[in-house]
Amino acid sequence: MNERAEGSFGSGERARKITDEPQFIDVPEHPSVVELLAYFEGKRGTREMADRADVKPSEIARFMPNMIIAEAVNDGEDFRTRLFGTTLVELLGEERTGKLLSEFAEEGAIAKDKDAVQRRWLYISRKAYFGRKPIFAKVPFAASGRLYLVGHTISVPLTAGSAEPAQVIGGMFVVRAGEKPL
């Protein structure tokens, strides 16, 4: 695995104990993530990755408020946000369309460490981009040391007319901690 994709996050057990780190999972658990995966896999066909020209927003319109589209900058060192869905804006308290992931600020009451926020978003995006395949994670949100929400995420690399990744498209669907995704 590319060092840039590994980032500074801990492994399995440690990651579950630190509230701002994602827990990567092999199989998506949220039905919207499962549906998006099927959509992207259908667009990919026999190729390694789908091309961004294959993705039609009208075909996934109901998911768009929960989605982010980020274009790779400097070969995946950073990503410029091209779309940051309205549900994400409401949840995280910041409009991020047009911003680099490295420019993301604190996430309202959810996280008070902007470096941790940037590191988390970059890590997830790089893991999909450099890994050249969809990844799934559960992202815990906590306040006062208490877990209260879990974001179920998907991040998928896309090409742009070549065989190399150029963008990452993702979605996050939040449930209350302890509840199973519908």
mmCIF file of C-alpha atoms in Angstrom:
data_model
loop_
_atom_site.group_PDB
_atom_site.id
_atom_site.type_symbol
_atom_site.label_atom_id
_atom_site.label_comp_id
_atom_site.label_asym_id
_atom_site.label_seq_id
_atom_site.Cartn_x
_atom_site.Cartn_y
_atom_site.Cartn_z
ATOM 1 C CA MET A 1 0.000 0.000 0.000
ATOM 2 C CA ASN A 2 1.250 3.456 -0.828
ATOM 3 C CA GLU A 3 2.546 5.325 2.241
ATOM 4 C CA ARG A 4 0.436 8.343 1.372
ATOM 5 C CA ALA A 5 -2.680 6.176 1.492
ATOM 6 C CA GLU A 6 -1.765 4.716 4.882
ATOM 7 C CA GLY A 7 -1.651 8.097 6.607
ATOM 8 C CA SER A 8 -1.095 8.294 10.351
ATOM 9 C CA PHE A 9 -4.094 6.314 11.543
ATOM 10 C CA GLY A 10 -3.761 3.332 13.826
ATOM 11 C CA SER A 11 -4.769 -0.214 13.171
ATOM 12 C CA GLY A 12 -7.959 -2.116 13.998
ATOM 13 C CA GLU A 13 -8.494 -1.973 17.761
ATOM 14 C CA ARG A 14 -6.794 1.382 18.295
ATOM 15 C CA ALA A 15 -8.810 3.017 15.483
ATOM 16 C CA ARG A 16 -12.064 1.906 17.090
ATOM 17 C CA LYS A 17 -11.102 3.577 20.379
ATOM 18 C CA ILE A 18 -10.242 6.987 18.875
ATOM 19 C CA THR A 19 -13.429 8.765 17.881
ATOM 20 C CA ASP A 20 -12.121 10.694 14.868
ATOM 21 C CA GLU A 21 -10.663 7.704 13.015
ATOM 22 C CA PRO A 22 -12.608 5.628 10.490
ATOM 23 C CA GLN A 23 -13.111 1.899 10.874
ATOM 24 C CA PHE A 24 -12.575 0.307 7.461
ATOM 25 C CA ILE A 25 -14.857 -2.599 6.643
ATOM 26 C CA ASP A 26 -14.776 -5.129 3.810
ATOM 27 C CA VAL A 27 -18.499 -5.135 3.053
ATOM 28 C CA PRO A 28 -20.851 -2.147 3.222
ATOM 29 C CA GLU A 29 -23.549 -2.297 5.902
ATOM 30 C CA HIS A 30 -25.798 0.624 4.947
ATOM 31 C CA PRO A 31 -28.332 -0.100 2.153
ATOM 32 C CA SER A 32 -27.571 3.207 0.385
ATOM 33 C CA VAL A 33 -23.867 2.348 0.316
ATOM 34 C CA VAL A 34 -24.724 -1.110 -1.055
ATOM 35 C CA GLU A 35 -26.872 0.508 -3.772
ATOM 36 C CA LEU A 36 -24.185 3.025 -4.721
ATOM 37 C CA LEU A 37 -21.588 0.262 -4.916
ATOM 38 C CA ALA A 38 -23.828 -1.687 -7.316
ATOM 39 C CA TYR A 39 -24.270 1.460 -9.424
ATOM 40 C CA PHE A 40 -20.516 2.145 -9.662
ATOM 41 C CA GLU A 41 -19.726 -1.517 -10.298
ATOM 42 C CA GLY A 42 -22.259 -1.516 -13.150
ATOM 43 C CA LYS A 43 -20.594 1.567 -14.639
ATOM 44 C CA ARG A 44 -17.144 0.014 -14.227
ATOM 45 C CA GLY A 45 -18.022 -3.127 -16.175
ATOM 46 C CA THR A 46 -14.846 -5.068 -16.970
ATOM 47 C CA ARG A 47 -12.505 -2.108 -16.442
ATOM 48 C CA GLU A 48 -10.496 -1.572 -13.276
ATOM 49 C CA MET A 49 -12.382 1.678 -12.507
ATOM 50 C CA ALA A 50 -15.404 3.503 -13.901
ATOM 51 C CA ASP A 51 -14.810 6.730 -15.809
ATOM 52 C CA ARG A 52 -16.357 9.963 -14.554
ATOM 53 C CA ALA A 53 -18.141 10.301 -17.921
ATOM 54 C CA ASP A 54 -20.011 7.070 -17.077
ATOM 55 C CA VAL A 55 -21.562 8.556 -13.933
ATOM 56 C CA LYS A 56 -24.872 10.308 -14.574
ATOM 57 C CA PRO A 57 -26.048 12.455 -11.644
ATOM 58 C CA SER A 58 -29.666 11.981 -12.738
ATOM 59 C CA GLU A 59 -29.275 8.224 -12.157
ATOM 60 C CA ILE A 60 -28.190 8.726 -8.554
ATOM 61 C CA ALA A 61 -30.048 11.979 -7.817
ATOM 62 C CA ARG A 62 -31.537 10.760 -4.530
ATOM 63 C CA PHE A 63 -28.025 10.172 -3.159
ATOM 64 C CA MET A 64 -26.505 13.493 -4.287
ATOM 65 C CA PRO A 65 -27.227 15.376 -1.011
ATOM 66 C CA ASN A 66 -25.027 12.782 0.764
ATOM 67 C CA MET A 67 -22.227 12.775 -1.804
ATOM 68 C CA ILE A 68 -18.842 14.344 -2.364
ATOM 69 C CA ILE A 69 -16.922 14.490 -5.624
ATOM 70 C CA ALA A 70 -13.255 15.414 -5.283
ATOM 71 C CA GLU A 71 -10.703 15.852 -8.056
ATOM 72 C CA ALA A 72 -7.115 14.751 -7.417
ATOM 73 C CA VAL A 73 -4.532 17.532 -7.146
ATOM 74 C CA ASN A 74 -0.775 16.890 -7.404
ATOM 75 C CA ASP A 75 -1.204 13.178 -8.106
ATOM 76 C CA GLY A 76 -3.409 12.559 -5.067
ATOM 77 C CA GLU A 77 -1.510 14.653 -2.527
ATOM 78 C CA ASP A 78 -4.739 16.609 -2.069
ATOM 79 C CA PHE A 79 -8.221 16.766 -3.608
ATOM 80 C CA ARG A 80 -10.374 19.715 -4.729
ATOM 81 C CA THR A 81 -14.039 19.308 -3.808
ATOM 82 C CA ARG A 82 -16.279 19.684 -6.873
ATOM 83 C CA LEU A 83 -19.502 18.745 -5.068
ATOM 84 C CA PHE A 84 -20.297 18.678 -1.372
ATOM 85 C CA GLY A 85 -23.891 17.570 -0.862
ATOM 86 C CA THR A 86 -26.397 19.601 1.123
ATOM 87 C CA THR A 87 -26.903 16.872 3.737
ATOM 88 C CA LEU A 88 -23.149 16.863 4.361
ATOM 89 C CA VAL A 89 -23.151 20.669 4.649
ATOM 90 C CA GLU A 90 -25.958 20.493 7.229
ATOM 91 C CA LEU A 91 -24.306 17.679 9.188
ATOM 92 C CA LEU A 92 -20.796 19.093 9.219
ATOM 93 C CA GLY A 93 -21.636 22.798 9.363
ATOM 94 C CA GLU A 94 -19.529 23.972 6.440
ATOM 95 C CA GLU A 95 -19.987 24.381 2.680
ATOM 96 C CA ARG A 96 -16.897 22.733 1.223
ATOM 97 C CA THR A 97 -17.537 22.850 -2.520
ATOM 98 C CA GLY A 98 -14.437 24.327 -4.183
ATOM 99 C CA LYS A 99 -12.165 23.721 -1.196
ATOM 100 C CA LEU A 100 -9.177 21.429 -0.998
ATOM 101 C CA LEU A 101 -9.581 18.633 1.539
ATOM 102 C CA SER A 102 -6.545 20.131 3.265
ATOM 103 C CA GLU A 103 -8.577 23.336 3.752
ATOM 104 C CA PHE A 104 -11.495 21.693 5.553
ATOM 105 C CA ALA A 105 -12.166 23.302 8.920
ATOM 106 C CA GLU A 106 -13.591 21.947 12.144
ATOM 107 C CA GLU A 107 -16.851 20.045 11.916
ATOM 108 C CA GLY A 108 -19.125 22.117 14.145
ATOM 109 C CA ALA A 109 -19.854 20.379 17.421
ATOM 110 C CA ILE A 110 -18.708 17.058 16.006
ATOM 111 C CA ALA A 111 -14.937 17.601 16.007
ATOM 112 C CA LYS A 112 -12.852 20.438 17.361
ATOM 113 C CA ASP A 113 -9.554 19.585 15.687
ATOM 114 C CA LYS A 114 -9.294 20.824 12.115
ATOM 115 C CA ASP A 115 -6.056 18.864 11.539
ATOM 116 C CA ALA A 116 -7.847 15.627 12.487
ATOM 117 C CA VAL A 117 -10.744 16.532 10.164
ATOM 118 C CA GLN A 118 -8.395 17.175 7.231
ATOM 119 C CA ARG A 119 -6.352 14.057 7.974
ATOM 120 C CA ARG A 120 -9.497 11.867 8.074
ATOM 121 C CA TRP A 121 -10.890 13.162 4.751
ATOM 122 C CA LEU A 122 -7.499 12.929 3.026
ATOM 123 C CA TYR A 123 -6.842 9.444 4.374
ATOM 124 C CA ILE A 124 -10.150 8.031 3.148
ATOM 125 C CA SER A 125 -9.813 9.695 -0.273
ATOM 126 C CA ARG A 126 -6.206 8.582 -0.730
ATOM 127 C CA LYS A 127 -7.038 5.017 0.318
ATOM 128 C CA ALA A 128 -9.584 4.747 -2.529
ATOM 129 C CA TYR A 129 -7.463 6.695 -5.028
ATOM 130 C CA PHE A 130 -4.169 4.849 -4.517
ATOM 131 C CA GLY A 131 -5.875 1.520 -3.837
ATOM 132 C CA ARG A 132 -7.767 1.889 -7.143
ATOM 133 C CA LYS A 133 -10.896 0.286 -5.731
ATOM 134 C CA PRO A 134 -13.971 1.172 -3.648
ATOM 135 C CA ILE A 135 -13.495 1.367 0.091
ATOM 136 C CA PHE A 136 -16.037 1.337 2.892
ATOM 137 C CA ALA A 137 -15.748 2.778 6.370
ATOM 138 C CA LYS A 138 -17.742 3.569 9.437
ATOM 139 C CA VAL A 139 -16.875 7.002 10.793
ATOM 140 C CA PRO A 140 -17.824 7.596 14.426
ATOM 141 C CA PHE A 141 -18.929 11.027 15.618
ATOM 142 C CA ALA A 142 -18.679 11.765 19.331
ATOM 143 C CA ALA A 143 -19.098 14.643 21.746
ATOM 144 C CA SER A 144 -18.004 14.738 25.378
ATOM 145 C CA GLY A 145 -16.436 11.313 24.908
ATOM 146 C CA ARG A 146 -19.795 9.787 23.920
ATOM 147 C CA LEU A 147 -20.473 8.202 20.547
ATOM 148 C CA TYR A 148 -23.736 9.480 19.076
ATOM 149 C CA LEU A 149 -23.625 9.060 15.276
ATOM 150 C CA VAL A 150 -21.964 6.702 12.823
ATOM 151 C CA GLY A 151 -21.379 7.686 9.207
ATOM 152 C CA HIS A 152 -21.403 4.790 6.760
ATOM 153 C CA THR A 153 -19.186 5.762 3.838
ATOM 154 C CA ILE A 154 -18.177 4.682 0.377
ATOM 155 C CA SER A 155 -15.297 6.164 -1.628
ATOM 156 C CA VAL A 156 -14.744 5.123 -5.229
ATOM 157 C CA PRO A 157 -11.921 6.159 -7.575
ATOM 158 C CA LEU A 158 -12.881 7.327 -11.076
ATOM 159 C CA THR A 159 -10.786 7.795 -14.178
ATOM 160 C CA ALA A 160 -11.122 10.714 -16.606
ATOM 161 C CA GLY A 161 -10.598 9.307 -20.083
ATOM 162 C CA SER A 162 -7.519 7.246 -19.203
ATOM 163 C CA ALA A 163 -6.657 4.217 -17.098
ATOM 164 C CA GLU A 164 -5.404 6.321 -14.163
ATOM 165 C CA PRO A 165 -7.588 7.583 -11.302
ATOM 166 C CA ALA A 166 -8.472 11.280 -11.464
ATOM 167 C CA GLN A 167 -11.305 11.719 -8.944
ATOM 168 C CA VAL A 168 -12.837 10.145 -5.897
ATOM 169 C CA ILE A 169 -16.606 10.087 -5.512
ATOM 170 C CA GLY A 170 -18.122 9.159 -2.212
ATOM 171 C CA GLY A 171 -21.164 9.160 -0.030
ATOM 172 C CA MET A 172 -21.869 9.263 3.685
ATOM 173 C CA PHE A 173 -25.092 8.088 5.302
ATOM 174 C CA VAL A 174 -25.481 8.691 9.030
ATOM 175 C CA VAL A 175 -27.337 6.657 11.626
ATOM 176 C CA ARG A 176 -27.584 7.054 15.388
ATOM 177 C CA ALA A 177 -24.967 5.098 17.311
ATOM 178 C CA GLY A 178 -26.276 1.667 18.230
ATOM 179 C CA GLU A 179 -28.913 1.631 15.463
ATOM 180 C CA LYS A 180 -28.655 -0.662 12.495
ATOM 181 C CA PRO A 181 -28.820 0.945 9.056
ATOM 182 C CA LEU A 182 -32.322 0.646 7.611
#
